[in-house]
Amino acid sequence: MRRRSLGTVILLATLSVIGVLLTQMLWLDRAFRLQHEQVELQKQEQQQLEKQFNDRVIIALTNVTEQILSINKDPSDLFDAVKQERPNYFAVTINDTLHPYLLEALLRKEFKRRNITDDFEYGIYDCFTDSIVYGNYVVLDSSTSDTLPHTHLQKLDKDGHYFGVFFPKRSSSLWMPETVSRSTWIYPAIVSMIVFAFFGYSVWIIMGQKRLSEMKNDFIGNMTHELKTPISTIALSSEVISDPAIINEPERLAAYAAIIRSENERLRAQVERVLQLATLDQDKLALKRERIDLHERIRHVVDALKLPLEERQGYVDLHLEAAEHWVTGDPVHLTNVVFNLLDNALKYSDGPPRITIRSSDVGRMLVVAVEDHGIGIRAEDLKHVFERFYRVPTGNVHNVKGFGLGLHYVQQIVNAHGGSIEARSEPGAGSTFTFRLPINKKDRS
Ligand code: ADP
């Protein structure tokens, strides 16, 4: 996919996700408001019902008081006699003696007339003894089988005689609206967050895949170029030497033969690199495990690179100081590891390559460091150099050819042998690649 179309897809997907989230938030807000309105409505209805009930009770109690006063032939003023002390507790001041049975009978009759069917409890307060002298629980609501236990009526801060009527089934506090439950918004919020996280993760994966595919394309372009050049040089040279007249020019013949040899060697090296990758791509790297003297392998590689080193007036300093230098591993792959590191040290040195290889044994590990004084690697590139197909852009500036596979291969092989590798570098000063492999003590030389 081209860079622009991928960008457009990601942009559109981001906009869609944001759109979905916004719509969800709008719906949530609407649901929230609706629920709130409903709660408000219920609250108002409840308050209205409560008010009607209270009015009926007050009228009933006023009538009861009137009747008591008329029975007792008491001319007292009824003004303000009935008071609602709490939402479910009414008190009636009556400065007269009261017969409890009469009171109960009157209450029952008046409540029935006013259609008040709630159970109630009443009590008569006597100011001389400062106590509730009589009280009873009256069941009117036959639908409730379980009668409530007697609640002791509380005394009120009042002077004189009074009687109180208490409706235990009514709430004593003002009706509170139900708070909108948390689940209304918390679950959609969690789901949205998961969707968002998943979306972010997908974009991250796509970007990673895109980078890999770009690097692969670079690799194919590079490889085609790398393979085509020696092939056409070999084709040209062989055409020249196939001319019978060349027999008379043995120097030219030798020169062309040398070109064919060296280009052939170049081709072989390139194919070898690609094959190294193919080996890694197989799920199980088939390693031949045998006892190897790594010092001997290092010397062998240095010998093999003698010619290119001399051509560039370079040298390799060997400080192979490890007393234990035997490891168990695949000789071909481990030789490739040393070769790739040394080859890179050569390739990425501007002037004459000055390379040092050190070895030491630290605990149970054999440590080998390949140090050069080449172009070095910037910190932001250094963290990627072991990735497959990764090439530092400056590699091209210095016109050094490669596939970005060497270090990836090195790391995979070292890891497969139970070891590790790390790189330190400073741009312009040089790089050091250090790998560790477990020592095979039994096989010491
Ligand atoms: P390549 O085939 O490009 O050399 P590698 O995997 O061996 O692939 O290396 C990856 C990149 O790391 C190279 O393109 C190069 O830029 C950088 N690199 C590797 N070794 C060195 C070194 N010794 N000095 C400087 N840069 C290096």
Coordinates of C-alpha atoms in Angstrom, one line a residue, residues 155-361:
K155 CA -41.8 12.5 73.3
L156 CA -42.0 15.9 71.8
D157 CA -40.7 19.2 73.2
K158 CA -44.2 20.5 73.9
D159 CA -46.1 21.9 76.9
G160 CA -49.4 20.5 78.1
H161 CA -51.3 17.4 77.0
Y162 CA -51.1 16.2 73.5
F163 CA -51.5 13.1 71.5
G164 CA -49.4 11.9 68.7
V165 CA -50.1 9.8 65.6
F166 CA -47.3 8.1 63.9
F167 CA -47.4 6.3 60.5
P168 CA -44.6 3.8 60.7
K169 CA -44.9 2.7 57.0
R170 CA -44.3 6.2 55.8
S171 CA -40.7 7.3 55.4
S172 CA -39.5 9.6 58.1
S173 CA -37.3 11.6 55.8
L174 CA -38.1 13.4 52.6
W175 CA -38.3 11.1 49.6
M176 CA -34.9 11.1 47.9
P177 CA -34.7 10.5 44.2
E178 CA -32.7 7.5 43.1
T179 CA -29.3 8.6 41.9
V180 CA -28.6 7.6 38.4
S181 CA -26.7 4.4 38.5
R182 CA -23.0 4.3 37.7
S183 CA -23.4 1.4 35.3
T184 CA -25.3 3.8 33.0
W185 CA -22.0 5.4 32.0
I186 CA -19.2 3.3 33.4
Y187 CA -19.7 0.3 31.1
P188 CA -20.0 2.3 27.8
A189 CA -16.9 4.3 28.9
I190 CA -14.9 1.1 29.5
V191 CA -16.1 -0.4 26.1
S192 CA -15.1 2.9 24.4
M193 CA -11.7 2.8 26.0
I194 CA -11.2 -0.8 24.9
V195 CA -12.2 0.1 21.3
F196 CA -9.8 3.0 21.3
A197 CA -7.0 0.9 22.7
F198 CA -7.6 -1.8 20.2
F199 CA -7.7 0.8 17.4
G200 CA -4.4 2.3 18.6
Y201 CA -2.8 -1.1 18.8
S202 CA -4.0 -2.0 15.2
V203 CA -2.5 1.3 13.9
W204 CA 0.7 0.5 15.7
I205 CA 0.8 -3.0 14.1
I206 CA 0.0 -1.6 10.6
M207 CA 2.8 1.0 10.9
G208 CA 5.2 -1.8 12.0
Q209 CA 4.2 -3.9 9.0
K210 CA 4.5 -1.0 6.7
R211 CA 8.0 -0.3 7.9
L212 CA 8.9 -3.9 7.4
S213 CA 7.4 -4.0 3.9
E214 CA 9.4 -0.8 3.0
M215 CA 12.6 -2.4 4.3
K216 CA 11.8 -5.5 2.3
N217 CA 11.3 -3.5 -0.8
D218 CA 14.6 -1.7 -0.2
F219 CA 16.2 -5.1 0.3
I220 CA 14.8 -6.5 -3.0
G221 CA 16.0 -3.4 -4.9
N222 CA 19.4 -3.6 -3.3
M223 CA 19.7 -7.3 -3.9
T224 CA 18.7 -7.0 -7.6
H225 CA 21.3 -4.3 -8.0
E226 CA 24.0 -6.3 -6.1
L227 CA 23.4 -9.4 -8.1
K228 CA 22.9 -7.7 -11.5
T229 CA 26.3 -5.9 -11.5
P230 CA 28.6 -8.9 -11.1
I231 CA 26.5 -10.9 -13.6
S232 CA 26.8 -8.3 -16.3
T233 CA 30.5 -7.8 -15.6
I234 CA 31.1 -11.5 -15.8
A235 CA 29.0 -11.6 -19.1
L236 CA 31.1 -8.8 -20.6
S237 CA 34.4 -10.3 -19.5
S238 CA 33.5 -13.8 -20.8
E239 CA 32.5 -12.2 -24.1
V240 CA 36.0 -10.6 -24.3
I241 CA 37.9 -13.8 -23.5
S242 CA 35.8 -15.8 -25.9
D243 CA 37.3 -13.8 -28.8
P244 CA 40.0 -16.2 -30.3
A245 CA 42.3 -13.2 -30.9
I246 CA 42.8 -12.8 -27.1
I247 CA 45.2 -15.7 -27.1
N248 CA 47.8 -13.2 -28.5
E249 CA 47.3 -10.9 -25.5
P250 CA 47.9 -13.1 -22.5
E251 CA 48.0 -10.1 -20.1
R252 CA 44.5 -9.0 -21.1
L253 CA 43.3 -12.6 -20.8
A254 CA 44.7 -12.9 -17.3
A255 CA 43.1 -9.5 -16.3
Y256 CA 39.7 -10.5 -17.6
A257 CA 40.0 -14.0 -15.9
A258 CA 40.8 -12.2 -12.6
I259 CA 37.7 -9.9 -13.1
I260 CA 35.5 -13.0 -13.6
R261 CA 37.0 -14.6 -10.5
S262 CA 36.6 -11.6 -8.2
E263 CA 33.0 -10.9 -9.5
N264 CA 32.2 -14.5 -9.0
E265 CA 33.5 -14.3 -5.5
R266 CA 31.3 -11.2 -4.9
L267 CA 28.3 -13.1 -6.2
R268 CA 29.0 -16.0 -4.0
A269 CA 29.2 -13.7 -0.9
Q270 CA 25.9 -12.1 -1.8
V271 CA 24.2 -15.4 -2.3
E272 CA 25.7 -16.6 1.0
R273 CA 24.1 -13.6 2.8
V274 CA 20.7 -14.3 1.4
L275 CA 21.0 -17.9 2.2
Q276 CA 21.9 -17.0 5.8
L277 CA 18.5 -15.3 6.0
A278 CA 16.8 -18.3 4.5
T279 CA 18.3 -20.5 7.2
L280 CA 16.9 -18.2 9.9
D281 CA 13.5 -18.2 8.3
Q282 CA 13.1 -21.9 8.8
D283 CA 11.3 -22.2 12.1
K284 CA 13.8 -24.5 13.7
L285 CA 17.4 -23.5 13.1
A286 CA 19.2 -26.8 12.6
L287 CA 22.4 -26.2 14.5
K288 CA 25.2 -28.8 14.3
R289 CA 26.7 -28.8 17.8
E290 CA 30.3 -29.6 18.1
R291 CA 33.2 -28.4 20.1
I292 CA 34.8 -25.3 18.7
D293 CA 37.9 -23.4 19.6
L294 CA 36.5 -19.8 19.0
H295 CA 40.1 -18.3 19.0
E296 CA 40.9 -20.6 16.1
R297 CA 37.7 -19.5 14.2
I298 CA 38.6 -15.8 14.8
R299 CA 42.1 -16.3 13.4
H300 CA 40.7 -18.1 10.4
V301 CA 38.3 -15.3 9.6
V302 CA 41.1 -12.7 10.0
D303 CA 43.2 -14.7 7.6
A304 CA 40.3 -14.8 5.1
L305 CA 40.0 -11.1 5.2
K306 CA 43.7 -10.4 4.9
L307 CA 43.5 -9.3 1.3
P308 CA 40.8 -6.7 1.5
L309 CA 42.6 -5.5 4.7
E310 CA 45.9 -5.1 3.0
E311 CA 44.2 -3.4 0.0
R312 CA 43.0 -0.7 2.4
Q313 CA 46.2 -0.5 4.5
G314 CA 44.2 -1.7 7.5
Y315 CA 45.1 -4.1 10.3
V316 CA 43.5 -6.3 12.9
D317 CA 44.9 -6.3 16.4
L318 CA 44.2 -9.6 18.2
H319 CA 44.0 -9.6 22.0
L320 CA 42.7 -13.1 22.5
E321 CA 43.2 -13.3 26.3
A322 CA 40.5 -15.7 27.3
A323 CA 41.9 -18.8 29.0
E324 CA 38.7 -20.7 28.3
H325 CA 37.9 -20.3 24.6
W326 CA 36.0 -23.4 23.8
V327 CA 32.3 -23.3 23.1
T328 CA 29.7 -25.7 21.9
G329 CA 28.2 -24.7 18.6
D330 CA 27.8 -24.8 14.9
P331 CA 31.2 -24.1 13.3
V332 CA 29.8 -22.6 10.1
H333 CA 27.3 -20.3 11.8
L334 CA 29.7 -19.1 14.5
T335 CA 32.4 -18.5 11.8
N336 CA 29.8 -16.4 9.9
V337 CA 29.1 -14.4 13.1
V338 CA 32.7 -13.4 13.5
F339 CA 33.0 -12.8 9.7
N340 CA 29.9 -10.5 9.6
L341 CA 31.2 -8.4 12.5
L342 CA 34.7 -8.1 11.0
D343 CA 33.3 -7.5 7.6
N344 CA 31.1 -4.7 8.9
A345 CA 34.1 -3.2 10.8
L346 CA 35.9 -3.1 7.5
K347 CA 33.0 -1.8 5.4
Y348 CA 32.0 1.0 7.8
S349 CA 35.6 2.4 8.2
D350 CA 36.3 5.5 6.2
G351 CA 40.1 5.5 6.2
P352 CA 42.4 2.5 6.7
P353 CA 40.5 0.1 9.0
R354 CA 41.9 -0.2 12.5
I355 CA 40.2 -3.1 14.1
T356 CA 40.8 -4.8 17.5
I357 CA 39.4 -8.1 18.6
R358 CA 39.5 -8.9 22.3
S359 CA 38.4 -12.0 24.1
S360 CA 38.1 -12.7 27.8
D361 CA 36.3 -15.2 30.0

